Amino acid sequence: MRVLLVEDEQPLAGYIVAGLRKHGFAVDLALDGGAALEKCELNAYDVVVLDRSLPVVHGDTVCRRLAVRGAARILMLTAFSAVEDRVDGLVLGADDYLGKPFAFSELVARVHALARRSAPARPPVLRAADVTLDPARRTAERAGRLLALAPKEFGVLTQLLSADGAVVSAETLLEKVWDEHADPFTNAVRITVGTLRRKLGGPPLIETVTGAGYRLRT
Protein backbone atom coordinates (compact mmCIF):
# COMPACT_ATOMS: atom_id res chain seq x y z
CA MET A 1 0.00 0.00 0.00
CA ARG A 2 1.43 3.36 -1.06
CA VAL A 3 1.11 6.26 1.39
CA LEU A 4 2.18 9.90 1.12
CA LEU A 5 2.91 11.69 4.39
CA VAL A 6 2.77 15.49 4.20
CA GLU A 7 4.31 16.92 7.37
CA ASP A 8 6.69 19.86 7.79
CA GLU A 9 7.93 19.01 11.31
CA GLN A 10 10.87 16.83 10.37
CA PRO A 11 11.36 14.93 13.68
CA LEU A 12 7.66 14.01 13.73
CA ALA A 13 7.73 13.18 10.02
CA GLY A 14 10.67 10.84 10.52
CA TYR A 15 8.90 9.11 13.40
CA ILE A 16 5.71 8.59 11.39
CA VAL A 17 7.52 7.41 8.26
CA ALA A 18 9.57 4.88 10.24
CA GLY A 19 6.49 3.63 12.07
CA LEU A 20 4.37 3.23 8.94
CA ARG A 21 7.18 1.45 7.12
CA LYS A 22 7.53 -0.90 10.08
CA HIS A 23 3.86 -1.77 9.55
CA GLY A 24 4.54 -2.61 5.91
CA PHE A 25 3.46 0.56 4.13
CA ALA A 26 5.44 2.04 1.25
CA VAL A 27 5.81 5.66 2.38
CA ASP A 28 6.91 8.81 0.58
CA LEU A 29 7.42 12.11 2.42
CA ALA A 30 6.64 15.69 1.42
CA LEU A 31 7.73 18.51 3.73
CA ASP A 32 5.47 21.18 2.22
CA GLY A 33 2.23 21.47 0.30
CA GLY A 34 3.85 22.26 -3.03
CA ALA A 35 5.99 19.11 -2.90
CA ALA A 36 2.89 17.09 -1.96
CA LEU A 37 1.01 18.23 -5.06
CA GLU A 38 4.02 17.48 -7.26
CA LYS A 39 4.38 13.96 -5.83
CA CYS A 40 0.69 13.28 -6.34
CA GLU A 41 1.09 14.23 -10.01
CA LEU A 42 3.87 11.69 -10.39
CA ASN A 43 2.70 8.81 -8.18
CA ALA A 44 -0.52 6.96 -7.41
CA TYR A 45 -1.17 6.90 -3.65
CA ASP A 46 -3.76 4.89 -1.78
CA VAL A 47 -3.80 7.26 1.20
CA VAL A 48 -2.43 10.77 1.82
CA VAL A 49 -1.77 11.64 5.48
CA LEU A 50 -1.94 15.42 5.48
CA ASP A 51 -1.03 18.12 7.98
CA ARG A 52 -3.00 21.38 7.69
CA SER A 53 -0.40 24.02 8.63
CA LEU A 54 2.03 23.57 5.74
CA PRO A 55 4.48 25.97 4.10
CA VAL A 56 4.43 26.87 0.37
CA VAL A 57 0.87 25.60 -0.19
CA HIS A 58 -1.48 25.41 2.80
CA GLY A 59 -2.82 21.98 3.73
CA ASP A 60 -6.41 23.11 3.18
CA THR A 61 -5.57 23.97 -0.44
CA VAL A 62 -3.77 20.66 -0.92
CA CYS A 63 -6.78 18.81 0.50
CA ARG A 64 -9.21 20.63 -1.77
CA ARG A 65 -7.15 19.94 -4.91
CA LEU A 66 -6.61 16.27 -4.10
CA ALA A 67 -10.27 15.78 -3.24
CA VAL A 68 -11.26 17.11 -6.68
CA ARG A 69 -8.99 14.53 -8.33
CA GLY A 70 -10.40 11.77 -6.14
CA ALA A 71 -7.35 9.58 -6.69
CA ALA A 72 -6.44 8.98 -3.03
CA ARG A 73 -8.13 8.88 0.35
CA ILE A 74 -7.12 11.79 2.60
CA LEU A 75 -6.46 11.60 6.34
CA MET A 76 -5.89 14.99 7.94
CA LEU A 77 -3.44 14.68 10.83
CA THR A 78 -3.20 18.01 12.65
CA ALA A 79 -3.04 19.80 15.98
CA PHE A 80 -6.28 21.60 15.09
CA SER A 81 -8.62 19.04 16.63
CA ALA A 82 -11.65 21.00 17.83
CA VAL A 83 -15.04 19.94 16.48
CA GLU A 84 -15.24 22.92 14.13
CA ASP A 85 -11.74 22.11 12.80
CA ARG A 86 -12.76 18.51 12.07
CA VAL A 87 -15.90 19.71 10.33
CA ASP A 88 -13.87 22.17 8.24
CA GLY A 89 -11.45 19.43 7.21
CA LEU A 90 -14.24 17.07 6.14
CA VAL A 91 -15.97 19.85 4.21
CA LEU A 92 -12.70 20.52 2.37
CA GLY A 93 -12.75 16.90 1.16
CA ALA A 94 -10.83 14.91 3.76
CA ASP A 95 -12.08 11.35 4.29
CA ASP A 96 -10.98 11.22 7.92
CA TYR A 97 -9.48 13.52 10.57
CA LEU A 98 -7.12 12.64 13.44
CA GLY A 99 -5.90 15.18 15.97
CA LYS A 100 -2.41 15.46 17.44
CA PRO A 101 -1.23 14.02 19.72
CA PHE A 102 -2.38 10.60 18.55
CA ALA A 103 -1.90 6.92 19.31
CA PHE A 104 0.16 5.34 16.54
CA SER A 105 -1.99 2.21 16.55
CA GLU A 106 -5.02 4.39 15.78
CA LEU A 107 -3.20 6.08 12.89
CA VAL A 108 -2.33 2.68 11.40
CA ALA A 109 -5.91 1.45 11.82
CA ARG A 110 -7.34 4.56 10.16
CA VAL A 111 -4.94 4.29 7.20
CA HIS A 112 -5.96 0.66 6.70
CA ALA A 113 -9.63 1.61 6.95
CA LEU A 114 -9.24 4.33 4.31
CA ALA A 115 -7.40 1.98 1.97
CA ARG A 116 -10.31 -0.47 2.22
CA ARG A 117 -12.61 2.31 1.03
CA SER A 118 -10.58 2.92 -2.12
CA ALA A 119 -12.07 2.00 -5.47
CA PRO A 120 -12.51 -0.87 -5.96
CA ALA A 121 -13.12 -1.48 -2.26
CA ARG A 122 -10.84 -4.06 -0.70
CA PRO A 123 -12.20 -6.49 1.89
CA PRO A 124 -10.63 -6.36 5.38
CA VAL A 125 -9.33 -9.95 5.03
CA LEU A 126 -8.01 -11.23 1.68
CA ARG A 127 -8.42 -14.86 0.62
CA ALA A 128 -7.48 -16.94 -2.40
CA ALA A 129 -7.10 -20.71 -2.70
CA ASP A 130 -5.86 -21.76 0.77
CA VAL A 131 -4.18 -18.42 1.60
CA THR A 132 -5.62 -15.91 4.07
CA LEU A 133 -4.09 -12.48 4.70
CA ASP A 134 -5.19 -9.85 7.23
CA PRO A 135 -3.51 -6.50 6.40
CA ALA A 136 -4.57 -4.80 9.66
CA ARG A 137 -3.19 -7.56 11.89
CA ARG A 138 -0.28 -8.21 9.51
CA THR A 139 -0.82 -11.97 9.49
CA ALA A 140 -0.79 -14.38 6.57
CA GLU A 141 -1.53 -18.10 6.56
CA ARG A 142 -1.54 -20.92 4.06
CA ALA A 143 -3.67 -23.94 4.88
CA GLY A 144 -3.62 -22.86 8.53
CA ARG A 145 0.18 -22.49 8.58
CA LEU A 146 1.37 -19.05 9.72
CA LEU A 147 3.74 -17.45 7.20
CA ALA A 148 6.72 -15.46 8.48
CA LEU A 149 6.87 -12.80 5.77
CA ALA A 150 9.20 -9.83 5.48
CA PRO A 151 7.43 -6.47 4.89
CA LYS A 152 8.02 -6.44 1.11
CA GLU A 153 6.91 -10.09 0.78
CA PHE A 154 3.75 -9.23 2.72
CA GLY A 155 3.15 -6.24 0.46
CA VAL A 156 3.59 -8.26 -2.73
CA LEU A 157 1.22 -10.97 -1.49
CA THR A 158 -1.32 -8.29 -0.57
CA GLN A 159 -1.23 -6.85 -4.08
CA LEU A 160 -1.54 -10.27 -5.72
CA LEU A 161 -4.46 -11.25 -3.51
CA SER A 162 -6.16 -7.89 -4.12
CA ALA A 163 -5.91 -8.46 -7.89
CA ASP A 164 -8.24 -11.48 -7.57
CA GLY A 165 -6.46 -13.57 -10.19
CA ALA A 166 -5.58 -10.72 -12.55
CA VAL A 167 -2.01 -10.18 -13.67
CA VAL A 168 -0.02 -7.63 -11.66
CA SER A 169 2.98 -6.13 -13.44
CA ALA A 170 6.38 -5.78 -11.84
CA GLU A 171 6.04 -2.02 -12.36
CA THR A 172 2.81 -1.96 -10.34
CA LEU A 173 4.37 -4.00 -7.54
CA LEU A 174 7.36 -1.64 -7.47
CA GLU A 175 5.01 1.36 -7.30
CA LYS A 176 2.69 -0.03 -4.60
CA VAL A 177 5.10 -1.94 -2.34
CA TRP A 178 8.32 0.07 -2.59
CA ASP A 179 8.64 3.86 -2.44
CA GLU A 180 9.86 6.71 -4.64
CA HIS A 181 13.50 5.87 -3.93
CA ALA A 182 13.23 2.42 -5.54
CA ASP A 183 15.39 1.92 -8.62
CA PRO A 184 13.05 1.09 -11.55
CA PHE A 185 15.77 -1.17 -12.98
CA THR A 186 16.24 -3.14 -9.77
CA ASN A 187 15.68 -6.89 -9.47
CA ALA A 188 13.95 -6.35 -6.10
CA VAL A 189 10.54 -7.48 -7.34
CA ARG A 190 11.84 -10.68 -8.92
CA ILE A 191 13.91 -11.52 -5.84
CA THR A 192 11.04 -10.80 -3.45
CA VAL A 193 8.62 -12.92 -5.49
CA GLY A 194 11.17 -15.74 -5.38
CA THR A 195 11.49 -15.68 -1.60
CA LEU A 196 7.70 -15.37 -1.26
CA ARG A 197 7.23 -18.48 -3.41
CA ARG A 198 9.58 -20.44 -1.18
CA LYS A 199 7.77 -19.36 1.97
CA LEU A 200 4.37 -20.20 0.51
CA GLY A 201 5.56 -23.70 -0.30
CA GLY A 202 3.73 -26.17 -2.53
CA PRO A 203 1.75 -26.57 -4.56
CA PRO A 204 3.03 -23.51 -6.48
CA LEU A 205 0.68 -20.55 -6.13
CA ILE A 206 2.37 -17.61 -7.89
CA GLU A 207 2.48 -17.84 -11.66
CA THR A 208 4.84 -15.79 -13.83
CA VAL A 209 3.15 -14.44 -16.96
CA THR A 210 5.98 -13.80 -19.39
CA GLY A 211 6.23 -10.16 -20.40
CA ALA A 212 3.27 -9.18 -18.20
CA GLY A 213 3.91 -9.88 -14.52
CA TYR A 214 2.58 -12.22 -11.86
CA ARG A 215 -0.76 -13.66 -10.75
CA LEU A 216 -2.09 -16.06 -8.17
CA ARG A 217 -3.58 -19.39 -9.14
CA THR A 218 -7.01 -19.25 -7.51
mmCIF file of C-alpha atoms in Angstrom:
data_model
loop_
_atom_site.group_PDB
_atom_site.id
_atom_site.type_symbol
_atom_site.label_atom_id
_atom_site.label_comp_id
_atom_site.label_asym_id
_atom_site.label_seq_id
_atom_site.Cartn_x
_atom_site.Cartn_y
_atom_site.Cartn_z
ATOM 1 C CA MET A 1 0.000 0.000 0.000
ATOM 2 C CA ARG A 2 1.429 3.362 -1.057
ATOM 3 C CA VAL A 3 1.112 6.262 1.393
ATOM 4 C CA LEU A 4 2.178 9.902 1.121
ATOM 5 C CA LEU A 5 2.914 11.685 4.394
ATOM 6 C CA VAL A 6 2.770 15.489 4.197
ATOM 7 C CA GLU A 7 4.306 16.916 7.372
ATOM 8 C CA ASP A 8 6.693 19.857 7.793
ATOM 9 C CA GLU A 9 7.931 19.009 11.314
ATOM 10 C CA GLN A 10 10.873 16.829 10.370
ATOM 11 C CA PRO A 11 11.360 14.929 13.676
ATOM 12 C CA LEU A 12 7.665 14.006 13.729
ATOM 13 C CA ALA A 13 7.727 13.184 10.024
ATOM 14 C CA GLY A 14 10.674 10.836 10.523
ATOM 15 C CA TYR A 15 8.899 9.110 13.403
ATOM 16 C CA ILE A 16 5.707 8.593 11.389
ATOM 17 C CA VAL A 17 7.519 7.411 8.259
ATOM 18 C CA ALA A 18 9.567 4.878 10.238
ATOM 19 C CA GLY A 19 6.489 3.630 12.073
ATOM 20 C CA LEU A 20 4.368 3.235 8.939
ATOM 21 C CA ARG A 21 7.181 1.448 7.120
ATOM 22 C CA LYS A 22 7.532 -0.904 10.080
ATOM 23 C CA HIS A 23 3.864 -1.772 9.550
ATOM 24 C CA GLY A 24 4.537 -2.610 5.914
ATOM 25 C CA PHE A 25 3.464 0.564 4.127
ATOM 26 C CA ALA A 26 5.437 2.045 1.245
ATOM 27 C CA VAL A 27 5.810 5.657 2.384
ATOM 28 C CA ASP A 28 6.910 8.815 0.579
ATOM 29 C CA LEU A 29 7.418 12.106 2.420
ATOM 30 C CA ALA A 30 6.643 15.690 1.419
ATOM 31 C CA LEU A 31 7.729 18.508 3.734
ATOM 32 C CA ASP A 32 5.471 21.177 2.218
ATOM 33 C CA GLY A 33 2.226 21.471 0.299
ATOM 34 C CA GLY A 34 3.853 22.258 -3.028
ATOM 35 C CA ALA A 35 5.985 19.113 -2.903
ATOM 36 C CA ALA A 36 2.893 17.091 -1.965
ATOM 37 C CA LEU A 37 1.007 18.229 -5.056
ATOM 38 C CA GLU A 38 4.018 17.479 -7.263
ATOM 39 C CA LYS A 39 4.380 13.962 -5.832
ATOM 40 C CA CYS A 40 0.686 13.276 -6.342
ATOM 41 C CA GLU A 41 1.091 14.232 -10.006
ATOM 42 C CA LEU A 42 3.874 11.686 -10.392
ATOM 43 C CA ASN A 43 2.701 8.805 -8.175
ATOM 44 C CA ALA A 44 -0.523 6.956 -7.411
ATOM 45 C CA TYR A 45 -1.168 6.902 -3.653
ATOM 46 C CA ASP A 46 -3.760 4.890 -1.780
ATOM 47 C CA VAL A 47 -3.796 7.265 1.198
ATOM 48 C CA VAL A 48 -2.432 10.772 1.818
ATOM 49 C CA VAL A 49 -1.768 11.638 5.484
ATOM 50 C CA LEU A 50 -1.936 15.420 5.476
ATOM 51 C CA ASP A 51 -1.034 18.123 7.983
ATOM 52 C CA ARG A 52 -3.004 21.378 7.691
ATOM 53 C CA SER A 53 -0.405 24.024 8.631
ATOM 54 C CA LEU A 54 2.028 23.574 5.739
ATOM 55 C CA PRO A 55 4.482 25.975 4.096
ATOM 56 C CA VAL A 56 4.428 26.866 0.374
ATOM 57 C CA VAL A 57 0.870 25.604 -0.194
ATOM 58 C CA HIS A 58 -1.483 25.406 2.802
ATOM 59 C CA GLY A 59 -2.817 21.982 3.731
ATOM 60 C CA ASP A 60 -6.407 23.112 3.175
ATOM 61 C CA THR A 61 -5.574 23.972 -0.438
ATOM 62 C CA VAL A 62 -3.774 20.660 -0.916
ATOM 63 C CA CYS A 63 -6.782 18.810 0.496
ATOM 64 C CA ARG A 64 -9.205 20.632 -1.771
ATOM 65 C CA ARG A 65 -7.149 19.939 -4.912
ATOM 66 C CA LEU A 66 -6.610 16.272 -4.101
ATOM 67 C CA ALA A 67 -10.270 15.778 -3.241
ATOM 68 C CA VAL A 68 -11.260 17.107 -6.682
ATOM 69 C CA ARG A 69 -8.989 14.534 -8.331
ATOM 70 C CA GLY A 70 -10.399 11.775 -6.136
ATOM 71 C CA ALA A 71 -7.354 9.582 -6.687
ATOM 72 C CA ALA A 72 -6.439 8.980 -3.025
ATOM 73 C CA ARG A 73 -8.127 8.885 0.354
ATOM 74 C CA ILE A 74 -7.121 11.795 2.602
ATOM 75 C CA LEU A 75 -6.457 11.601 6.335
ATOM 76 C CA MET A 76 -5.894 14.986 7.944
ATOM 77 C CA LEU A 77 -3.439 14.677 10.830
ATOM 78 C CA THR A 78 -3.202 18.008 12.651
ATOM 79 C CA ALA A 79 -3.039 19.796 15.978
ATOM 80 C CA PHE A 80 -6.282 21.604 15.093
ATOM 81 C CA SER A 81 -8.615 19.043 16.635
ATOM 82 C CA ALA A 82 -11.655 21.003 17.833
ATOM 83 C CA VAL A 83 -15.036 19.942 16.483
ATOM 84 C CA GLU A 84 -15.238 22.921 14.126
ATOM 85 C CA ASP A 85 -11.740 22.111 12.798
ATOM 86 C CA ARG A 86 -12.763 18.514 12.070
ATOM 87 C CA VAL A 87 -15.902 19.709 10.333
ATOM 88 C CA ASP A 88 -13.872 22.173 8.235
ATOM 89 C CA GLY A 89 -11.453 19.425 7.212
ATOM 90 C CA LEU A 90 -14.238 17.069 6.142
ATOM 91 C CA VAL A 91 -15.967 19.855 4.212
ATOM 92 C CA LEU A 92 -12.695 20.518 2.368
ATOM 93 C CA GLY A 93 -12.750 16.902 1.156
ATOM 94 C CA ALA A 94 -10.828 14.908 3.758
ATOM 95 C CA ASP A 95 -12.082 11.354 4.285
ATOM 96 C CA ASP A 96 -10.985 11.225 7.922
ATOM 97 C CA TYR A 97 -9.485 13.515 10.575
ATOM 98 C CA LEU A 98 -7.121 12.645 13.435
ATOM 99 C CA GLY A 99 -5.903 15.182 15.971
ATOM 100 C CA LYS A 100 -2.412 15.462 17.441
ATOM 101 C CA PRO A 101 -1.226 14.021 19.724
ATOM 102 C CA PHE A 102 -2.380 10.595 18.551
ATOM 103 C CA ALA A 103 -1.904 6.916 19.312
ATOM 104 C CA PHE A 104 0.157 5.337 16.541
ATOM 105 C CA SER A 105 -1.992 2.207 16.554
ATOM 106 C CA GLU A 106 -5.019 4.388 15.776
ATOM 107 C CA LEU A 107 -3.196 6.083 12.893
ATOM 108 C CA VAL A 108 -2.335 2.677 11.403
ATOM 109 C CA ALA A 109 -5.911 1.452 11.823
ATOM 110 C CA ARG A 110 -7.338 4.564 10.162
ATOM 111 C CA VAL A 111 -4.940 4.294 7.202
ATOM 112 C CA HIS A 112 -5.956 0.662 6.701
ATOM 113 C CA ALA A 113 -9.634 1.614 6.952
ATOM 114 C CA LEU A 114 -9.236 4.332 4.310
ATOM 115 C CA ALA A 115 -7.396 1.976 1.975
ATOM 116 C CA ARG A 116 -10.306 -0.467 2.215
ATOM 117 C CA ARG A 117 -12.609 2.315 1.029
ATOM 118 C CA SER A 118 -10.581 2.919 -2.120
ATOM 119 C CA ALA A 119 -12.069 1.996 -5.475
ATOM 120 C CA PRO A 120 -12.509 -0.867 -5.959
ATOM 121 C CA ALA A 121 -13.116 -1.476 -2.263
ATOM 122 C CA ARG A 122 -10.838 -4.062 -0.700
ATOM 123 C CA PRO A 123 -12.204 -6.490 1.891
ATOM 124 C CA PRO A 124 -10.626 -6.359 5.377
ATOM 125 C CA VAL A 125 -9.334 -9.954 5.026
ATOM 126 C CA LEU A 126 -8.012 -11.226 1.680
ATOM 127 C CA ARG A 127 -8.416 -14.859 0.617
ATOM 128 C CA ALA A 128 -7.484 -16.942 -2.403
ATOM 129 C CA ALA A 129 -7.102 -20.709 -2.701
ATOM 130 C CA ASP A 130 -5.859 -21.761 0.767
ATOM 131 C CA VAL A 131 -4.185 -18.423 1.599
ATOM 132 C CA THR A 132 -5.625 -15.911 4.073
ATOM 133 C CA LEU A 133 -4.095 -12.478 4.695
ATOM 134 C CA ASP A 134 -5.188 -9.853 7.225
ATOM 135 C CA PRO A 135 -3.515 -6.495 6.404
ATOM 136 C CA ALA A 136 -4.571 -4.804 9.655
ATOM 137 C CA ARG A 137 -3.195 -7.560 11.891
ATOM 138 C CA ARG A 138 -0.277 -8.210 9.509
ATOM 139 C CA THR A 139 -0.823 -11.966 9.493
ATOM 140 C CA ALA A 140 -0.788 -14.380 6.573
ATOM 141 C CA GLU A 141 -1.526 -18.104 6.565
ATOM 142 C CA ARG A 142 -1.543 -20.917 4.060
ATOM 143 C CA ALA A 143 -3.669 -23.938 4.876
ATOM 144 C CA GLY A 144 -3.622 -22.864 8.533
ATOM 145 C CA ARG A 145 0.185 -22.489 8.579
ATOM 146 C CA LEU A 146 1.374 -19.050 9.720
ATOM 147 C CA LEU A 147 3.736 -17.450 7.199
ATOM 148 C CA ALA A 148 6.720 -15.462 8.479
ATOM 149 C CA LEU A 149 6.867 -12.801 5.774
ATOM 150 C CA ALA A 150 9.197 -9.826 5.485
ATOM 151 C CA PRO A 151 7.434 -6.466 4.891
ATOM 152 C CA LYS A 152 8.025 -6.443 1.110
ATOM 153 C CA GLU A 153 6.913 -10.089 0.783
ATOM 154 C CA PHE A 154 3.753 -9.235 2.723
ATOM 155 C CA GLY A 155 3.149 -6.243 0.456
ATOM 156 C CA VAL A 156 3.592 -8.261 -2.735
ATOM 157 C CA LEU A 157 1.224 -10.971 -1.489
ATOM 158 C CA THR A 158 -1.318 -8.285 -0.566
ATOM 159 C CA GLN A 159 -1.234 -6.847 -4.082
ATOM 160 C CA LEU A 160 -1.542 -10.272 -5.724
ATOM 161 C CA LEU A 161 -4.465 -11.246 -3.510
ATOM 162 C CA SER A 162 -6.164 -7.886 -4.121
ATOM 163 C CA ALA A 163 -5.908 -8.460 -7.885
ATOM 164 C CA ASP A 164 -8.241 -11.476 -7.570
ATOM 165 C CA GLY A 165 -6.464 -13.575 -10.192
ATOM 166 C CA ALA A 166 -5.582 -10.723 -12.554
ATOM 167 C CA VAL A 167 -2.006 -10.181 -13.670
ATOM 168 C CA VAL A 168 -0.020 -7.627 -11.658
ATOM 169 C CA SER A 169 2.976 -6.128 -13.443
ATOM 170 C CA ALA A 170 6.385 -5.777 -11.839
ATOM 171 C CA GLU A 171 6.035 -2.019 -12.356
ATOM 172 C CA THR A 172 2.806 -1.956 -10.339
ATOM 173 C CA LEU A 173 4.374 -3.999 -7.545
ATOM 174 C CA LEU A 174 7.358 -1.641 -7.468
ATOM 175 C CA GLU A 175 5.015 1.359 -7.299
ATOM 176 C CA LYS A 176 2.690 -0.034 -4.602
ATOM 177 C CA VAL A 177 5.102 -1.944 -2.344
ATOM 178 C CA TRP A 178 8.321 0.065 -2.589
ATOM 179 C CA ASP A 179 8.644 3.864 -2.442
ATOM 180 C CA GLU A 180 9.862 6.712 -4.636
ATOM 181 C CA HIS A 181 13.503 5.867 -3.928
ATOM 182 C CA ALA A 182 13.225 2.424 -5.539
ATOM 183 C CA ASP A 183 15.390 1.921 -8.623
ATOM 184 C CA PRO A 184 13.052 1.090 -11.552
ATOM 185 C CA PHE A 185 15.765 -1.168 -12.978
ATOM 186 C CA THR A 186 16.240 -3.141 -9.774
ATOM 187 C CA ASN A 187 15.680 -6.887 -9.467
ATOM 188 C CA ALA A 188 13.954 -6.350 -6.105
ATOM 189 C CA VAL A 189 10.536 -7.482 -7.339
ATOM 190 C CA ARG A 190 11.838 -10.682 -8.918
ATOM 191 C CA ILE A 191 13.914 -11.520 -5.844
ATOM 192 C CA THR A 192 11.036 -10.800 -3.450
ATOM 193 C CA VAL A 193 8.625 -12.925 -5.489
ATOM 194 C CA GLY A 194 11.174 -15.735 -5.383
ATOM 195 C CA THR A 195 11.493 -15.682 -1.601
ATOM 196 C CA LEU A 196 7.703 -15.372 -1.261
ATOM 197 C CA ARG A 197 7.233 -18.475 -3.413
ATOM 198 C CA ARG A 198 9.583 -20.444 -1.177
ATOM 199 C CA LYS A 199 7.772 -19.363 1.972
ATOM 200 C CA LEU A 200 4.367 -20.196 0.510
ATOM 201 C CA GLY A 201 5.555 -23.702 -0.304
ATOM 202 C CA GLY A 202 3.729 -26.171 -2.527
ATOM 203 C CA PRO A 203 1.752 -26.570 -4.560
ATOM 204 C CA PRO A 204 3.031 -23.510 -6.483
ATOM 205 C CA LEU A 205 0.677 -20.554 -6.127
ATOM 206 C CA ILE A 206 2.368 -17.611 -7.886
ATOM 207 C CA GLU A 207 2.477 -17.842 -11.664
ATOM 208 C CA THR A 208 4.840 -15.795 -13.827
ATOM 209 C CA VAL A 209 3.154 -14.442 -16.960
ATOM 210 C CA THR A 210 5.984 -13.796 -19.389
ATOM 211 C CA GLY A 211 6.231 -10.159 -20.403
ATOM 212 C CA ALA A 212 3.271 -9.175 -18.202
ATOM 213 C CA GLY A 213 3.907 -9.877 -14.521
ATOM 214 C CA TYR A 214 2.575 -12.221 -11.862
ATOM 215 C CA ARG A 215 -0.756 -13.660 -10.749
ATOM 216 C CA LEU A 216 -2.092 -16.056 -8.175
ATOM 217 C CA ARG A 217 -3.582 -19.390 -9.140
ATOM 218 C CA THR A 218 -7.015 -19.253 -7.506
#
